[in-house]
Short mmCIF file of C-alpha atoms in Angstrom, two decimals:
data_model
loop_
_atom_site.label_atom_id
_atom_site.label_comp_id
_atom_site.label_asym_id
_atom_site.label_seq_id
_atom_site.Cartn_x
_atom_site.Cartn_y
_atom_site.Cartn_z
CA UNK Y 580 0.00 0.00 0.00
CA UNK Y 581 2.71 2.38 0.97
CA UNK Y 582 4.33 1.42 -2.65
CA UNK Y 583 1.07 2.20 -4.61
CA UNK Y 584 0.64 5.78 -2.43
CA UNK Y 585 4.00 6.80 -3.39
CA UNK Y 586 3.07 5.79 -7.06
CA UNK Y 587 0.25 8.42 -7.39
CA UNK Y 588 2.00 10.95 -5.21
CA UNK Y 589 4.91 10.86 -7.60
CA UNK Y 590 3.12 11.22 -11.03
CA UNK Y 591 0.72 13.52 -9.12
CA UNK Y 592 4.09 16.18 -8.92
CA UNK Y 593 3.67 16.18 -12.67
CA UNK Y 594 0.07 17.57 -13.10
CA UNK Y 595 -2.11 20.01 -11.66
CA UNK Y 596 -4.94 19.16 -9.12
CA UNK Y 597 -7.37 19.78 -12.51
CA UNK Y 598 -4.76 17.64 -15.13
CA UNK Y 599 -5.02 14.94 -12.92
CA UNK Y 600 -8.81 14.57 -12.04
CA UNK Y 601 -8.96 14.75 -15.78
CA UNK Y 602 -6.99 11.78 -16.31
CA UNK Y 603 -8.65 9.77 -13.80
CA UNK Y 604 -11.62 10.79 -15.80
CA UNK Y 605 -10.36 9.17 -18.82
CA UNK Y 606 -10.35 12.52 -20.84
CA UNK Y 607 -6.83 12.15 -22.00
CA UNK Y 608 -7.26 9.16 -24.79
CA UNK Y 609 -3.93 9.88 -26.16
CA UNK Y 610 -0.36 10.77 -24.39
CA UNK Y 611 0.65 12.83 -27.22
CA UNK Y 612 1.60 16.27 -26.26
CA UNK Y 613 -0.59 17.53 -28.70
CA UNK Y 614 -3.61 16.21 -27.09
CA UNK Y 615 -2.95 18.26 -23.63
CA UNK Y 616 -5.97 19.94 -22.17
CA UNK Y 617 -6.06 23.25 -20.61
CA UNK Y 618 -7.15 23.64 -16.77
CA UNK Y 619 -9.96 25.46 -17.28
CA UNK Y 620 -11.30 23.07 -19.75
CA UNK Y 621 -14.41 21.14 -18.30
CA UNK Y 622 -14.53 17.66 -17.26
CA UNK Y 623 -16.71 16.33 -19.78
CA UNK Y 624 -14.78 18.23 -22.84
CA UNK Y 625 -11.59 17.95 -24.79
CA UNK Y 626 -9.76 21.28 -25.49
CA UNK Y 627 -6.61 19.90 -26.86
CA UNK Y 628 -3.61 22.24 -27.12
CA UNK Y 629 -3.06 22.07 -30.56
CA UNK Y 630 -6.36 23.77 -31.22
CA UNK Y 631 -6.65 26.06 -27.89
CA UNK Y 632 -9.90 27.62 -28.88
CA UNK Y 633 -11.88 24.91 -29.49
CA UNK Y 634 -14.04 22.84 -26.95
CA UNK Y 635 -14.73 19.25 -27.87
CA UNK Y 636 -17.85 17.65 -26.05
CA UNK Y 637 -19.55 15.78 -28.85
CA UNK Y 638 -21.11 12.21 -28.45
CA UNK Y 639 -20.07 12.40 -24.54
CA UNK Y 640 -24.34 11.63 -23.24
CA UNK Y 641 -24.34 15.01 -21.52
CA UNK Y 642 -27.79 16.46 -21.03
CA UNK Y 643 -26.49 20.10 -20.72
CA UNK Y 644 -24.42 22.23 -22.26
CA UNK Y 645 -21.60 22.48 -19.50
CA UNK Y 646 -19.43 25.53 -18.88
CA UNK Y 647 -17.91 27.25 -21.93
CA UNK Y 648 -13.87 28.92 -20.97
CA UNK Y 649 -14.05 32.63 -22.47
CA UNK Y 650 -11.25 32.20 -24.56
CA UNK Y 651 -13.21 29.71 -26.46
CA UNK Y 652 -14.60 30.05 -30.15
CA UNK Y 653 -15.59 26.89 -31.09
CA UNK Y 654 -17.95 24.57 -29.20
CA UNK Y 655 -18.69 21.34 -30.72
CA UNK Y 656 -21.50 19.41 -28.72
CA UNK Y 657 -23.42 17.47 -31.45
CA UNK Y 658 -24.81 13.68 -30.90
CA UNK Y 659 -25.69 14.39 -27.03
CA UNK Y 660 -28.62 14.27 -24.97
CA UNK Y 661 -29.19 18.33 -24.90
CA UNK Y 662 -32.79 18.87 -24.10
CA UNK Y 663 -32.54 22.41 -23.41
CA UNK Y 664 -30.23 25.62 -23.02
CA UNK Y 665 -30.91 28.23 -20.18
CA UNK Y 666 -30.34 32.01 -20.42
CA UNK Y 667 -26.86 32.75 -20.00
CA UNK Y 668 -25.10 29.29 -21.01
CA UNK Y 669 -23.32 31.10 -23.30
CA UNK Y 670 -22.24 34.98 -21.32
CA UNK Y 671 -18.94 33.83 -20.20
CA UNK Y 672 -17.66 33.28 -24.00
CA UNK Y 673 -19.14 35.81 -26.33
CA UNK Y 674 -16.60 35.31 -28.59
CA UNK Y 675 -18.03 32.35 -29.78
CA UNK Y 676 -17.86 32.13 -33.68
CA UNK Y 677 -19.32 28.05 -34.16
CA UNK Y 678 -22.07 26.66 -31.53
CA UNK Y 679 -22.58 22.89 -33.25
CA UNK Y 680 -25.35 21.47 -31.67
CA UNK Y 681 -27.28 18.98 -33.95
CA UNK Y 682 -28.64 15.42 -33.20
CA UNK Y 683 -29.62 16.36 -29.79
CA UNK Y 684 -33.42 16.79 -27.86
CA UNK Y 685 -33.35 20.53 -27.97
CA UNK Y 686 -37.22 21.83 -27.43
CA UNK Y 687 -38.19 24.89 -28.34
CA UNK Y 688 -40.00 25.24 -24.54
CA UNK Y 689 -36.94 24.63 -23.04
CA UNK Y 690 -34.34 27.27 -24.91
CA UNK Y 691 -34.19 30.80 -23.27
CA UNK Y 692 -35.16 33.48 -25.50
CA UNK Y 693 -31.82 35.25 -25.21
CA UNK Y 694 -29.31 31.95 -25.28
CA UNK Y 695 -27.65 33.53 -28.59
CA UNK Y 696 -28.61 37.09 -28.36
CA UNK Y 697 -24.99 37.91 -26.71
CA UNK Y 698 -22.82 36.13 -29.37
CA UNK Y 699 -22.10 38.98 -31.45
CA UNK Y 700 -19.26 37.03 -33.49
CA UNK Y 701 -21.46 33.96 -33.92
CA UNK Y 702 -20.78 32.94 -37.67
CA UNK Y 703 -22.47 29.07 -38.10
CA UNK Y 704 -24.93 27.97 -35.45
CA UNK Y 705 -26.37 24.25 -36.56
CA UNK Y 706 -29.34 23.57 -34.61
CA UNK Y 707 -30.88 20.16 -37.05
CA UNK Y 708 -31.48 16.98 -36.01
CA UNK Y 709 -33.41 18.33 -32.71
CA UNK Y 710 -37.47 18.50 -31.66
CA UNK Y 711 -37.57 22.34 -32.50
CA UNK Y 712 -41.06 23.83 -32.96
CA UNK Y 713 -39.76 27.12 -33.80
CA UNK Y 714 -37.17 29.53 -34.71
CA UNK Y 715 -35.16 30.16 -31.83
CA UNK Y 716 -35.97 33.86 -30.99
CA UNK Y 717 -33.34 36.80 -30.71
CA UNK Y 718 -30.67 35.18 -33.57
CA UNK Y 719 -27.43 36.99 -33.77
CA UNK Y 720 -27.77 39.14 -37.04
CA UNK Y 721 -23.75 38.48 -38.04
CA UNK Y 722 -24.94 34.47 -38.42
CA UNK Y 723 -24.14 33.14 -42.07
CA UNK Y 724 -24.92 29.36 -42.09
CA UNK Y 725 -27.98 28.63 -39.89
CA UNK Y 726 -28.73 24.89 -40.48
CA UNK Y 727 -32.52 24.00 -38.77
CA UNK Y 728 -33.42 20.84 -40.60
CA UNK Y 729 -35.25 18.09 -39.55
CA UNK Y 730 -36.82 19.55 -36.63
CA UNK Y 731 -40.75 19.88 -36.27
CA UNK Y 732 -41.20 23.80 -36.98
CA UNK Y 733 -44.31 24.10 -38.70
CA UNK Y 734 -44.82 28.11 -39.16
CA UNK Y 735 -41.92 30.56 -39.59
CA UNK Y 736 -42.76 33.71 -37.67
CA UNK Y 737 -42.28 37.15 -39.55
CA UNK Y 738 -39.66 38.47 -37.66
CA UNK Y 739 -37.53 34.92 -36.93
CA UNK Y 740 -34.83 35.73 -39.48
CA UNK Y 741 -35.08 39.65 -38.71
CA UNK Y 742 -31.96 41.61 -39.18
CA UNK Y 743 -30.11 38.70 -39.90
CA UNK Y 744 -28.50 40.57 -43.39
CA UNK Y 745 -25.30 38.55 -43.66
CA UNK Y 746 -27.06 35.21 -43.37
CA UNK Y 747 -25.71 33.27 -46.97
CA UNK Y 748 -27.11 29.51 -46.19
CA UNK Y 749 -30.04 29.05 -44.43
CA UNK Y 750 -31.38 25.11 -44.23
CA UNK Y 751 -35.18 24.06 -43.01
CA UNK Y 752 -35.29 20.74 -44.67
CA UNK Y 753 -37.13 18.21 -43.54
CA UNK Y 754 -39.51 19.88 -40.90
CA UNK Y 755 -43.69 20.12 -41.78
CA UNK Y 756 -43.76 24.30 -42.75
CA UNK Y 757 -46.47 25.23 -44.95
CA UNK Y 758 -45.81 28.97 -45.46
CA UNK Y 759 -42.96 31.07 -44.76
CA UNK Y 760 -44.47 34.11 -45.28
CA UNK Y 761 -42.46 37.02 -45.46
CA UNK Y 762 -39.82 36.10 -43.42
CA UNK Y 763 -37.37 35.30 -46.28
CA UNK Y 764 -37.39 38.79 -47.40
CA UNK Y 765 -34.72 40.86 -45.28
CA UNK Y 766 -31.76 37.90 -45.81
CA UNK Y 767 -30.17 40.42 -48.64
CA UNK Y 768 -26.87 37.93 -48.50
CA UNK Y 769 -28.55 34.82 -48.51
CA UNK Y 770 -27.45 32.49 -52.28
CA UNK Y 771 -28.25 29.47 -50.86
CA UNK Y 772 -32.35 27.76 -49.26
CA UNK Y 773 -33.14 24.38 -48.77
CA UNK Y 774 -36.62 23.54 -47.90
CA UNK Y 775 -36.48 20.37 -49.00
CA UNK Y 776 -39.11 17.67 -47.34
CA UNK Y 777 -41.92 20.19 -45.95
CA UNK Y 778 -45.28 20.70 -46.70
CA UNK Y 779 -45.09 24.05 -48.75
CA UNK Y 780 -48.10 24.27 -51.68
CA UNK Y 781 -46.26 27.14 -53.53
CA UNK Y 782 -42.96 28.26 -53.76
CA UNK Y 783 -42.14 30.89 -51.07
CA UNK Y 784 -43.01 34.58 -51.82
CA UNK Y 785 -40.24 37.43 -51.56
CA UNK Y 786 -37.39 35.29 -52.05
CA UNK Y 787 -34.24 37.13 -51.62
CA UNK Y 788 -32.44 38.85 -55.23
CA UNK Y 789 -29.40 37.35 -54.41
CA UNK Y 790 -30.40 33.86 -54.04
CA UNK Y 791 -28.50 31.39 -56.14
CA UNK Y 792 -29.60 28.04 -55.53
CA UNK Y 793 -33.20 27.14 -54.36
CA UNK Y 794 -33.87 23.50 -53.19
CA UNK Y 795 -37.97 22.69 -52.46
CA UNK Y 796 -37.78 18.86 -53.75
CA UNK Y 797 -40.39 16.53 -51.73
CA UNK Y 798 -43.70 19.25 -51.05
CA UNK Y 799 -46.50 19.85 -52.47
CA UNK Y 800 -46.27 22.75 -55.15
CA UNK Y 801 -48.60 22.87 -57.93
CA UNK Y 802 -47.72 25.77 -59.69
CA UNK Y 803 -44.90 28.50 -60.78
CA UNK Y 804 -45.70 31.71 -60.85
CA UNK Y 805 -45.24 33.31 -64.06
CA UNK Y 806 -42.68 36.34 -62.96
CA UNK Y 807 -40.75 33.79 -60.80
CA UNK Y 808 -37.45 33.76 -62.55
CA UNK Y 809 -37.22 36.88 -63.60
CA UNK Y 810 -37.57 38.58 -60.17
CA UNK Y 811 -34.86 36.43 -58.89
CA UNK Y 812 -32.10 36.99 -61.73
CA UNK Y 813 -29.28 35.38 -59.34
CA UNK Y 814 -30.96 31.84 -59.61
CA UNK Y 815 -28.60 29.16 -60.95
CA UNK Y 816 -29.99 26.00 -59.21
CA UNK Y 817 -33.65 25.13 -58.91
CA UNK Y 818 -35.23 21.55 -57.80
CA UNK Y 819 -38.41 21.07 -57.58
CA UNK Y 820 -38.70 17.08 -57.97
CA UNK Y 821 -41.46 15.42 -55.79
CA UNK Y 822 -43.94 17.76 -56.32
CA UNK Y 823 -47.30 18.18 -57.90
CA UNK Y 824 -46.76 19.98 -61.05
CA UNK Y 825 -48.55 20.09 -64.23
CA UNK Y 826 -48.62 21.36 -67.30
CA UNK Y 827 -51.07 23.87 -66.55
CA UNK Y 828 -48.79 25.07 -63.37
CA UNK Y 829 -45.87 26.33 -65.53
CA UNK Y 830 -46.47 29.07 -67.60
CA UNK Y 831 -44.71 29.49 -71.32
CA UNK Y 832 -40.97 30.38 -71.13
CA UNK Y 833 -40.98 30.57 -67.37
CA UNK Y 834 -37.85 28.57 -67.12
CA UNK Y 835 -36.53 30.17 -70.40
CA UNK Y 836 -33.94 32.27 -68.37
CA UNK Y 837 -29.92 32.55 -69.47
CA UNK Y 838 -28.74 32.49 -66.27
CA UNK Y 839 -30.09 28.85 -65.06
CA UNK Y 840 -27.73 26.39 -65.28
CA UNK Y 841 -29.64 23.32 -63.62
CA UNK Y 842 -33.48 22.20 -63.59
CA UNK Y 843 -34.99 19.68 -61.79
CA UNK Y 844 -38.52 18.70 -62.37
CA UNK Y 845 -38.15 15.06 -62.23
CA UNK Y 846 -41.20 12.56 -60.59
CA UNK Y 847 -43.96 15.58 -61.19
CA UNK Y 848 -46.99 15.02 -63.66
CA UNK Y 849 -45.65 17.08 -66.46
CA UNK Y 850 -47.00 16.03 -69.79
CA UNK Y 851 -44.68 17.67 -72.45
CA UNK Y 852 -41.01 19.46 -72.14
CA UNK Y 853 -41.37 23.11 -70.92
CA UNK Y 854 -39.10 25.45 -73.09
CA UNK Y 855 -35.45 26.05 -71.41
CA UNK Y 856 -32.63 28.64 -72.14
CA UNK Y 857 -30.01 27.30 -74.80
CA UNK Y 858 -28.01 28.25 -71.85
CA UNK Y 859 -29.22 25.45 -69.89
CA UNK Y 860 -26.72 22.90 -68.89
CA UNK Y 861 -28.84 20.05 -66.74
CA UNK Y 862 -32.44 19.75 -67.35
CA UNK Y 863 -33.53 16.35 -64.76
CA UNK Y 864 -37.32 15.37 -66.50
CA UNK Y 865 -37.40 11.69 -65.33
CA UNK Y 866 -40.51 9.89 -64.08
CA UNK Y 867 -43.10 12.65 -65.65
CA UNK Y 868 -45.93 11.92 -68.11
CA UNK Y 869 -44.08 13.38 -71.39
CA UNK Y 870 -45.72 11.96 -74.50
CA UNK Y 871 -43.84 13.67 -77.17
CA UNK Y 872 -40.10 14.72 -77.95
CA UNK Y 873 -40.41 18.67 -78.63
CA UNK Y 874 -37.48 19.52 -80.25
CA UNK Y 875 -38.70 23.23 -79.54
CA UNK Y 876 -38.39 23.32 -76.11
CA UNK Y 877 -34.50 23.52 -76.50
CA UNK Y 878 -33.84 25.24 -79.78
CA UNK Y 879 -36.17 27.69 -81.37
CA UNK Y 880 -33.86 27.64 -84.52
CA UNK Y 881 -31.36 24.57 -85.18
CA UNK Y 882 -28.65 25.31 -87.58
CA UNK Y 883 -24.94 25.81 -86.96
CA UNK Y 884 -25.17 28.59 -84.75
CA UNK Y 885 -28.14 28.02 -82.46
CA UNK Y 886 -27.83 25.33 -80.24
CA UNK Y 887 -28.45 24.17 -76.68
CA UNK Y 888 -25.78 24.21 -73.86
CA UNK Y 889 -27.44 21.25 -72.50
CA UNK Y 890 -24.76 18.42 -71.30
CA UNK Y 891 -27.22 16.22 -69.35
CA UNK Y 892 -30.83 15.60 -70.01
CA UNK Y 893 -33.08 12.71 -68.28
CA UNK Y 894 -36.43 11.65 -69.60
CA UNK Y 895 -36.31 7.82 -68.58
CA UNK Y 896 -39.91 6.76 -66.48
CA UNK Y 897 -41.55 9.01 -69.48
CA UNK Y 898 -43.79 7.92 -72.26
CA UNK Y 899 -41.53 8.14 -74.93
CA UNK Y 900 -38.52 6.34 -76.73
CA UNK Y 901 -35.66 6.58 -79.07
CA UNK Y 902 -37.49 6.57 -82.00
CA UNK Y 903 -38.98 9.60 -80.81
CA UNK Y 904 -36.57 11.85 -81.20
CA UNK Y 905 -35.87 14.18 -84.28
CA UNK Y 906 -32.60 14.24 -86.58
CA UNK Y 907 -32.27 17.26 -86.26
CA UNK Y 908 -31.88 16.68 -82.48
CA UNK Y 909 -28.06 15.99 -83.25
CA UNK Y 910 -27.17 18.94 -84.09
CA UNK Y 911 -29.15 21.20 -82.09
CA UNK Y 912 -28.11 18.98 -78.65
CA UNK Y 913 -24.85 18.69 -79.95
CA UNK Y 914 -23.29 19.05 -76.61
CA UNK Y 915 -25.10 16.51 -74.56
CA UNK Y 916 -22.68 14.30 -73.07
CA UNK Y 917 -25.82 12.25 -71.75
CA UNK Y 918 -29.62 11.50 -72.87
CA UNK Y 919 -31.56 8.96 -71.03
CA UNK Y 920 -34.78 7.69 -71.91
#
């Protein structure tokens, strides 16, 4: 016994009071001096040396978020058992610049309404994968990637993105909204909006100008609005597979807009190929109703000089075939690298 007390009172000489509770914790997986951990780390984190403002406390079974060292920028707590976050978590490191805080049990009744309101550096805060309601209230506005996908939030509140002008990349996938209202229309930075998986009948009103690529695959939309395109100029990427649209839901040269460069309407009821810019480079038509190849719909005049951009087009799960298509077709999809049918 006397041998074994002088054991831990010798290698105790070599760490703090804090190193060494650590240890007995089993925090320290690795003896590599890169993998050190700073005193004022807590007991259930990592904040290895090599990366001294970071705080690792990911897939650790917490049920709180524990105490964050103000030096610290980036907290990583995903794949826990979070159920909620109290006012002032967060006051003792307001320099925070990533909160990651997905797959957890975070309710909406159970987050303060001023958790983030302090973090006036906050720059990604990922909040999917949780039992969210709603919005969290009182965002910081400098956020640019705000990630709230498969929660439960079923109606976006006016004012829940308010202010929030530098936001670039904002994801609500897979959660039941219906409408969003007007609440898209401050986000002046914001290029990139996946609603993917909701319940929406129509595509959002007062998108933002700058928006680049707009993801709304797996809803319920019947119709695009005739002025759709051209009121968002920025618009490169647009899916809207999984819907409900017809014929009769997309007006005449709505999608006939140079600056689109992929289109998906793929598993929709569409009967015949809506015209497309020649600038066009991936139309995805697949599992429609399309009876007829209309050469048309691409090129407006085929000869040397007019043709379409188009590298990929799918029309397989159509009702057409090979034979279908014009001679003409060679020349006038002359870039297509790939046609499938």
């Amino acid at each position: 016994m006397r041998w074994r007390g002088l054991g831990l009172q010798l290698v105790g000489e070599r760490f703090s009071q804090l190193q060494w509770l650590s240890h007995l914790r089993g925090r320290r997986r690795h003896i590599a001096s890169h993998w050190t951990t700073s005193e004022d780390c807590p007991l259930e984190c990592d904040c290895p040396s090599s990366f001294p403002t970071a705080m690792y406390c990911h897939s650790r079974n917490l049920q709180h978020v524990p105490y964050v060292p103000s030096h610290i920028k980036y907290v990583y707590l995903q794949r826990n058992q979070i159920t909620g976050i109290q006012d002032g978590v967060f006051d003792n490191a307001t320099n925070l610049v990533w909160v990651v805080l997905f797959q957890n049990q975070l309710s909406s009744d159970k987050i303060g309404k001023n958790v983030f309101s302090k973090l006036k550096n906050l720059d990604k805060l990922y909040l999917n994968h949780n039992e969210l309601t709603r919005v969290p209230p009182n965002l910081p506005k400098c956020i640019t990637d705000l990630r709230l996908g498969h929660n439960k939030i079923s109606k976006i509140l006016s004012n829940s993105f308010e202010g929030m002008t530098n936001l670039t990349n904002l994801q609500l996938r897979s959660n039941v909204i219906e409408e969003v209202g007007g609440a898209l229309k401050g986000l002046k930075s914001l290029t990139m909006l996946d609603m993917r998986k909701n319940k929406l009948r129509k595509i959002p009103d007062h998108l933002p100008e700058r928006l680049q690529q707009l993801y709304l695959e797996f809803n319920s939309i019947e119709s695009v609005p005739v002025d759709f395109l051209p009121m968002y100029p920025k618009l490169q990427f647009v899916r809207l597979a999984h819907n409900k649209l017809t014929d009769k839901g997309i007006p005449s040269n709505v999608f006939n807009v140079s600056t689109l460069v992929e289109l998906d309407l793929s598993h929709n009821k569409l009967e015949k190929i809506p015209t497309v810019s020649r600038s066009l480079e991936n139309l995805y038509l697949q599992a429609n109703k399309i009876k007829e190849f209309s050469l048309g719909s691409f090129c407006r005049v085929v000869d040397m000089t007019n043709f379409s951009r188009l590298r990929v087009l799918r029309l397989d799960a159509n009702q057409i075939s090979v034979k279908d298509i014009p001679a003409e077709a060679a020349y006038c999809l002359r870039l297509a690298a790939s046609i499938d049918l």
